[in-house]
mmCIF file of C-alpha atoms and ligand atoms in Angstrom:
data_model
loop_
_atom_site.group_PDB
_atom_site.id
_atom_site.type_symbol
_atom_site.label_atom_id
_atom_site.label_comp_id
_atom_site.label_asym_id
_atom_site.label_seq_id
_atom_site.Cartn_x
_atom_site.Cartn_y
_atom_site.Cartn_z
ATOM 1 C CA MET A 1 -24.705 5.685 0.642
ATOM 2 C CA SER A 2 -23.507 4.250 3.929
ATOM 3 C CA ILE A 3 -20.012 3.028 4.685
ATOM 4 C CA LYS A 4 -21.499 -0.433 5.125
ATOM 5 C CA SER A 5 -23.134 -0.555 1.710
ATOM 6 C CA ASN A 6 -20.037 0.989 0.100
ATOM 7 C CA ILE A 7 -17.860 -1.752 1.559
ATOM 8 C CA GLU A 8 -20.322 -4.423 0.426
ATOM 9 C CA GLU A 9 -20.282 -2.994 -3.072
ATOM 10 C CA ILE A 10 -16.482 -2.958 -3.170
ATOM 11 C CA HIS A 11 -16.350 -6.570 -1.973
ATOM 12 C CA SER A 12 -18.626 -7.649 -4.782
ATOM 13 C CA LYS A 13 -16.548 -5.707 -7.322
ATOM 14 C CA VAL A 14 -13.381 -7.354 -5.998
ATOM 15 C CA ILE A 15 -15.018 -10.773 -6.355
ATOM 16 C CA GLU A 16 -16.138 -9.976 -9.894
ATOM 17 C CA ALA A 17 -12.704 -8.669 -10.950
ATOM 18 C CA CYS A 18 -11.100 -11.835 -9.561
ATOM 19 C CA ARG A 19 -13.646 -13.994 -11.371
ATOM 20 C CA GLN A 20 -12.904 -12.226 -14.661
ATOM 21 C CA VAL A 21 -9.314 -13.430 -14.605
ATOM 22 C CA GLY A 22 -9.628 -16.656 -12.626
ATOM 23 C CA ARG A 23 -8.079 -15.391 -9.403
ATOM 24 C CA ARG A 24 -9.285 -16.266 -5.899
ATOM 25 C CA GLN A 25 -10.728 -13.389 -3.891
ATOM 26 C CA GLU A 26 -8.519 -14.355 -0.926
ATOM 27 C CA GLU A 27 -5.557 -13.199 -3.006
ATOM 28 C CA VAL A 28 -6.714 -9.585 -2.718
ATOM 29 C CA THR A 29 -6.550 -7.566 0.504
ATOM 30 C CA LEU A 30 -8.645 -4.430 0.866
ATOM 31 C CA ILE A 31 -6.993 -1.506 2.609
ATOM 32 C CA ALA A 32 -9.468 1.162 3.688
ATOM 33 C CA VAL A 33 -7.724 4.495 3.240
ATOM 34 C CA THR A 34 -8.858 6.561 6.206
ATOM 35 C CA LYS A 35 -6.795 9.715 5.691
ATOM 36 C CA THR A 36 -8.659 12.884 6.743
ATOM 37 C CA LYS A 37 -11.573 10.744 7.983
ATOM 38 C CA PRO A 38 -12.732 10.917 11.612
ATOM 39 C CA ILE A 39 -12.617 8.224 14.275
ATOM 40 C CA GLU A 40 -16.390 7.659 13.953
ATOM 41 C CA ALA A 41 -16.064 6.704 10.286
ATOM 42 C CA MET A 42 -13.241 4.348 11.192
ATOM 43 C CA GLU A 43 -15.360 2.766 13.921
ATOM 44 C CA GLN A 44 -18.035 2.079 11.347
ATOM 45 C CA ALA A 45 -15.488 0.528 9.023
ATOM 46 C CA LEU A 46 -14.228 -1.634 11.883
ATOM 47 C CA SER A 47 -17.734 -2.859 12.618
ATOM 48 C CA CYS A 48 -18.088 -3.777 8.940
ATOM 49 C CA GLY A 49 -15.113 -6.097 9.214
ATOM 50 C CA ILE A 50 -12.371 -3.836 7.869
ATOM 51 C CA ILE A 51 -9.015 -5.032 9.197
ATOM 52 C CA HIS A 52 -6.496 -2.958 7.251
ATOM 53 C CA VAL A 53 -6.349 0.836 7.241
ATOM 54 C CA GLY A 54 -4.035 3.088 5.252
ATOM 55 C CA GLU A 55 -2.846 6.554 6.225
ATOM 56 C CA ASN A 56 -0.517 8.892 4.361
ATOM 57 C CA LYS A 57 0.507 11.160 7.231
ATOM 58 C CA VAL A 58 2.473 10.170 10.308
ATOM 59 C CA GLN A 59 0.596 12.639 12.485
ATOM 60 C CA GLU A 60 -2.734 11.054 11.632
ATOM 61 C CA ILE A 61 -1.483 7.611 12.597
ATOM 62 C CA ILE A 62 -0.234 9.025 15.892
ATOM 63 C CA ASN A 63 -3.592 10.696 16.575
ATOM 64 C CA LYS A 64 -5.788 7.751 15.629
ATOM 65 C CA TYR A 65 -3.738 4.810 16.821
ATOM 66 C CA PRO A 66 -4.652 5.084 20.525
ATOM 67 C CA HIS A 67 -8.366 4.709 19.653
ATOM 68 C CA PHE A 68 -7.884 1.409 17.852
ATOM 69 C CA GLU A 69 -4.390 0.087 18.539
ATOM 70 C CA ASN A 70 -4.179 -3.438 17.149
ATOM 71 C CA ASN A 71 -7.855 -3.682 16.241
ATOM 72 C CA PHE A 72 -6.607 -2.474 12.876
ATOM 73 C CA LYS A 73 -3.501 -3.338 10.934
ATOM 74 C CA TRP A 74 -1.969 0.030 10.016
ATOM 75 C CA HIS A 75 -0.428 0.723 6.627
ATOM 76 C CA MET A 76 1.772 3.745 5.955
ATOM 77 C CA ILE A 77 1.057 4.565 2.312
ATOM 78 C CA GLY A 78 2.327 8.139 2.005
ATOM 79 C CA HIS A 79 5.685 9.840 1.664
ATOM 80 C CA LEU A 80 7.692 9.244 4.836
ATOM 81 C CA GLN A 81 10.274 11.619 6.255
ATOM 82 C CA THR A 82 13.193 9.949 7.979
ATOM 83 C CA ASN A 83 12.789 11.954 11.190
ATOM 84 C CA LYS A 84 9.272 10.593 11.658
ATOM 85 C CA ILE A 85 10.008 6.872 11.387
ATOM 86 C CA LYS A 86 10.577 6.580 15.122
ATOM 87 C CA SER A 87 7.019 7.602 16.004
ATOM 88 C CA ILE A 88 5.293 4.963 13.846
ATOM 89 C CA ILE A 89 7.711 2.051 13.804
ATOM 90 C CA ASP A 90 5.937 0.342 16.714
ATOM 91 C CA LYS A 91 2.509 0.809 15.099
ATOM 92 C CA VAL A 92 2.653 -0.086 11.427
ATOM 93 C CA GLU A 93 2.160 -3.488 9.835
ATOM 94 C CA LEU A 94 3.548 -2.457 6.459
ATOM 95 C CA ILE A 95 5.276 0.626 5.037
ATOM 96 C CA HIS A 96 4.334 0.878 1.345
ATOM 97 C CA SER A 97 6.325 3.961 0.430
ATOM 98 C CA VAL A 98 10.013 3.103 0.675
ATOM 99 C CA ASP A 99 11.595 5.037 -2.160
ATOM 100 C CA ARG A 100 15.186 5.807 -1.147
ATOM 101 C CA MET A 101 18.058 3.970 0.512
ATOM 102 C CA LYS A 102 18.417 6.414 3.395
ATOM 103 C CA LEU A 103 14.799 5.721 4.344
ATOM 104 C CA ALA A 104 15.284 1.935 4.175
ATOM 105 C CA GLN A 105 18.419 2.232 6.320
ATOM 106 C CA LEU A 106 16.748 4.317 8.988
ATOM 107 C CA ILE A 107 13.640 2.117 9.088
ATOM 108 C CA SER A 108 15.946 -0.826 9.710
ATOM 109 C CA LEU A 109 17.786 1.088 12.415
ATOM 110 C CA GLU A 110 14.635 2.191 14.248
ATOM 111 C CA ALA A 111 13.128 -1.291 13.926
ATOM 112 C CA SER A 112 16.249 -2.808 15.446
ATOM 113 C CA LYS A 113 15.817 -0.607 18.527
ATOM 114 C CA ILE A 114 12.483 -2.255 19.284
ATOM 115 C CA ASN A 115 13.524 -5.745 18.149
ATOM 116 C CA LYS A 116 11.233 -5.642 15.166
ATOM 117 C CA VAL A 117 11.685 -6.701 11.577
ATOM 118 C CA GLN A 118 9.649 -4.147 9.654
ATOM 119 C CA ASN A 119 7.819 -5.316 6.558
ATOM 120 C CA ILE A 120 8.142 -2.851 3.692
ATOM 121 C CA LEU A 121 7.221 -2.408 0.050
ATOM 122 C CA ILE A 122 9.315 -0.601 -2.515
ATOM 123 C CA GLN A 123 7.438 2.241 -4.195
ATOM 124 C CA VAL A 124 7.920 2.284 -7.958
ATOM 125 C CA ASN A 125 7.287 5.311 -10.148
ATOM 126 C CA ILE A 126 6.253 3.121 -13.039
ATOM 127 C CA ALA A 127 4.665 5.878 -15.120
ATOM 128 C CA GLU A 128 7.786 8.027 -14.599
ATOM 129 C CA GLU A 129 5.768 11.006 -13.486
ATOM 130 C CA GLU A 130 7.965 13.845 -12.298
ATOM 131 C CA THR A 131 5.516 14.737 -9.563
ATOM 132 C CA LYS A 132 5.463 11.265 -8.039
ATOM 133 C CA PHE A 133 7.702 9.565 -5.533
ATOM 134 C CA GLY A 134 9.165 6.177 -6.242
ATOM 135 C CA ILE A 135 12.086 4.396 -7.777
ATOM 136 C CA GLU A 136 12.315 4.124 -11.527
ATOM 137 C CA LYS A 137 11.600 0.763 -13.045
ATOM 138 C CA ASN A 138 15.116 0.085 -14.269
ATOM 139 C CA GLU A 139 16.586 0.831 -10.844
ATOM 140 C CA VAL A 140 14.282 -1.388 -8.801
ATOM 141 C CA GLU A 141 16.329 -4.565 -8.897
ATOM 142 C CA ALA A 142 19.596 -2.938 -7.850
ATOM 143 C CA PHE A 143 17.803 -1.041 -5.104
ATOM 144 C CA ILE A 144 16.167 -4.173 -3.744
ATOM 145 C CA LYS A 145 19.424 -6.142 -3.788
ATOM 146 C CA GLU A 146 21.081 -3.481 -1.695
ATOM 147 C CA ALA A 147 18.178 -2.837 0.693
ATOM 148 C CA ALA A 148 17.684 -6.575 1.244
ATOM 149 C CA GLN A 149 20.955 -6.657 3.153
ATOM 150 C CA LEU A 150 19.613 -4.427 5.898
ATOM 151 C CA PRO A 151 19.003 -6.585 8.977
ATOM 152 C CA ASN A 152 15.710 -5.254 10.351
ATOM 153 C CA ILE A 153 13.556 -4.833 7.273
ATOM 154 C CA CYS A 154 11.891 -7.463 5.144
ATOM 155 C CA ILE A 155 10.936 -6.550 1.570
ATOM 156 C CA LYS A 156 7.525 -8.016 0.832
ATOM 157 C CA GLY A 157 6.749 -6.562 -2.570
ATOM 158 C CA LEU A 158 6.075 -3.453 -4.615
ATOM 159 C CA MET A 159 3.686 -0.512 -4.543
ATOM 160 C CA THR A 160 2.751 2.096 -7.086
ATOM 161 C CA VAL A 161 0.456 5.100 -7.299
ATOM 162 C CA ALA A 162 -0.860 5.112 -10.859
ATOM 163 C CA PRO A 163 -1.724 8.380 -12.625
ATOM 164 C CA PHE A 164 -5.139 9.907 -12.113
ATOM 165 C CA VAL A 165 -7.168 9.039 -15.204
ATOM 166 C CA GLU A 166 -10.811 9.368 -16.182
ATOM 167 C CA ASP A 167 -10.954 5.919 -17.705
ATOM 168 C CA ALA A 168 -9.357 3.157 -15.608
ATOM 169 C CA GLU A 169 -8.444 1.289 -18.796
ATOM 170 C CA GLU A 170 -5.792 3.932 -19.412
ATOM 171 C CA ASN A 171 -3.903 2.553 -16.431
ATOM 172 C CA ARG A 172 -4.077 -1.080 -17.532
ATOM 173 C CA PRO A 173 -0.694 -0.999 -19.343
ATOM 174 C CA ILE A 174 0.858 0.566 -16.239
ATOM 175 C CA PHE A 175 -0.499 -2.128 -13.938
ATOM 176 C CA ARG A 176 0.617 -4.775 -16.413
ATOM 177 C CA GLU A 177 4.123 -3.337 -16.448
ATOM 178 C CA MET A 178 4.180 -3.324 -12.635
ATOM 179 C CA PHE A 179 3.159 -6.970 -12.557
ATOM 180 C CA GLN A 180 5.985 -7.760 -14.956
ATOM 181 C CA VAL A 181 8.523 -6.054 -12.689
ATOM 182 C CA PHE A 182 7.012 -7.963 -9.738
ATOM 183 C CA VAL A 183 7.403 -11.308 -11.539
ATOM 184 C CA ASP A 184 10.916 -10.436 -12.745
ATOM 185 C CA ILE A 185 12.129 -9.554 -9.255
ATOM 186 C CA ASN A 186 10.492 -12.672 -7.851
ATOM 187 C CA SER A 187 12.351 -14.817 -10.368
ATOM 188 C CA LYS A 188 15.715 -13.514 -9.107
ATOM 189 C CA ASN A 189 15.202 -15.249 -5.739
ATOM 190 C CA ILE A 190 16.985 -12.524 -3.794
ATOM 191 C CA ASP A 191 17.746 -13.482 -0.169
ATOM 192 C CA ASN A 192 15.421 -11.854 2.387
ATOM 193 C CA VAL A 193 13.021 -10.718 -0.364
ATOM 194 C CA THR A 194 9.619 -12.193 -1.161
ATOM 195 C CA MET A 195 7.304 -10.803 -3.795
ATOM 196 C CA ASP A 196 4.039 -11.509 -1.959
ATOM 197 C CA VAL A 197 2.471 -8.079 -2.145
ATOM 198 C CA LEU A 198 1.660 -5.951 -5.163
ATOM 199 C CA SER A 199 -0.048 -2.826 -3.830
ATOM 200 C CA MET A 200 -1.821 -0.971 -6.633
ATOM 201 C CA GLY A 201 -5.309 0.234 -7.488
ATOM 202 C CA MET A 202 -7.438 2.947 -5.860
ATOM 203 C CA THR A 203 -11.075 4.025 -6.055
ATOM 204 C CA ASN A 204 -10.982 4.818 -9.757
ATOM 205 C CA ASP A 205 -9.068 1.843 -11.042
ATOM 206 C CA PHE A 206 -8.925 -1.004 -8.502
ATOM 207 C CA GLU A 207 -10.828 -3.495 -10.637
ATOM 208 C CA VAL A 208 -8.371 -3.110 -13.504
ATOM 209 C CA ALA A 209 -5.481 -3.346 -11.025
ATOM 210 C CA ILE A 210 -6.880 -6.641 -9.685
ATOM 211 C CA GLU A 211 -7.298 -8.008 -13.194
ATOM 212 C CA GLU A 212 -3.616 -7.211 -13.754
ATOM 213 C CA GLY A 213 -2.403 -8.865 -10.553
ATOM 214 C CA ALA A 214 -2.776 -6.496 -7.589
ATOM 215 C CA THR A 215 -2.787 -8.264 -4.212
ATOM 216 C CA MET A 216 -3.583 -5.123 -2.192
ATOM 217 C CA VAL A 217 -5.911 -2.343 -3.223
ATOM 218 C CA ARG A 218 -5.994 0.976 -1.362
ATOM 219 C CA ILE A 219 -9.465 2.492 -1.390
ATOM 220 C CA GLY A 220 -10.602 5.684 0.289
ATOM 221 C CA THR A 221 -13.239 7.668 -1.591
ATOM 222 C CA ALA A 222 -15.379 4.683 -2.596
ATOM 223 C CA ILE A 223 -15.732 3.722 1.078
ATOM 224 C CA PHE A 224 -15.850 7.036 2.933
ATOM 225 C CA GLY A 225 -16.894 9.534 0.258
ATOM 226 C CA GLU A 226 -14.961 12.513 -1.051
ATOM 227 C CA ARG A 227 -12.301 14.068 1.133
ATOM 228 C CA ASN A 228 -12.450 17.780 1.980
HETATM 229 C C1 PLP B 1 -5.416 8.710 -0.877
HETATM 230 C C2 PLP B 1 -4.662 7.511 -1.337
HETATM 231 C C3 PLP B 1 -5.332 6.367 -1.787
HETATM 232 C C4 PLP B 1 -6.841 6.257 -1.882
HETATM 233 O O1 PLP B 1 -7.339 7.047 -2.915
HETATM 234 P P1 PLP B 1 -8.899 7.013 -3.335
HETATM 235 O O2 PLP B 1 -8.902 7.506 -4.722
HETATM 236 O O3 PLP B 1 -9.629 7.908 -2.386
HETATM 237 O O4 PLP B 1 -9.367 5.594 -3.236
HETATM 238 C C5 PLP B 1 -4.570 5.282 -2.176
HETATM 239 N N1 PLP B 1 -3.202 5.310 -2.120
HETATM 240 C C6 PLP B 1 -2.530 6.387 -1.695
HETATM 241 C C7 PLP B 1 -1.051 6.350 -1.673
HETATM 242 C C8 PLP B 1 -3.233 7.529 -1.293
HETATM 243 O O5 PLP B 1 -2.539 8.596 -0.867
#
């Protein structure tokens, strides 16, 4: 299978998932997760109309960015160490993985140095897996209220990495719970916070995630094949 036909297939699955629940396909943004994949694969994705790419390592963004610069919108989707913020702050459209106050504070600080307001998502550990990063569900609101006061970040929504499951249906209750948190936070009308983005769903479960309200899906394997 080629990258082109993989992307076409994903687009039609996105359309079908939207149709199932009466959503418009424009409500869902596809992020092509390019981690570990070479420049050539990314060039192919670009020529197929991919606009958004996701990486989980700072070093990979640094290495790849010069080849594409703003031809892509870059998403940081992996765990971020505070000492590495500086090297990506001028490159990334959206940081999905904000999971602690110190990180939010230092993103705001580094953004201020380049006169940027950095868009971020708050990562939620909705399934309460010990191995996963993210804020626990019952702490999300308090966290957002505090982080929202930082001057150079703008909180745009929530992100989660659901458990790996054989059957995507197993994650449906998790996605549903995330959507509920998303709606709850939205209803609080917190200053400087908009709940526009709900980033959830990967190769194995993106259709279910869309049916449950995802606005961004992060897909690697289904586009580029297995990673080494
Ligand atoms: C790798 C990764 C993805 C993509 O996973 P696939 O199963 O290959 O689609 C999505 N989100 C995050 C945070 C990842 O690290």
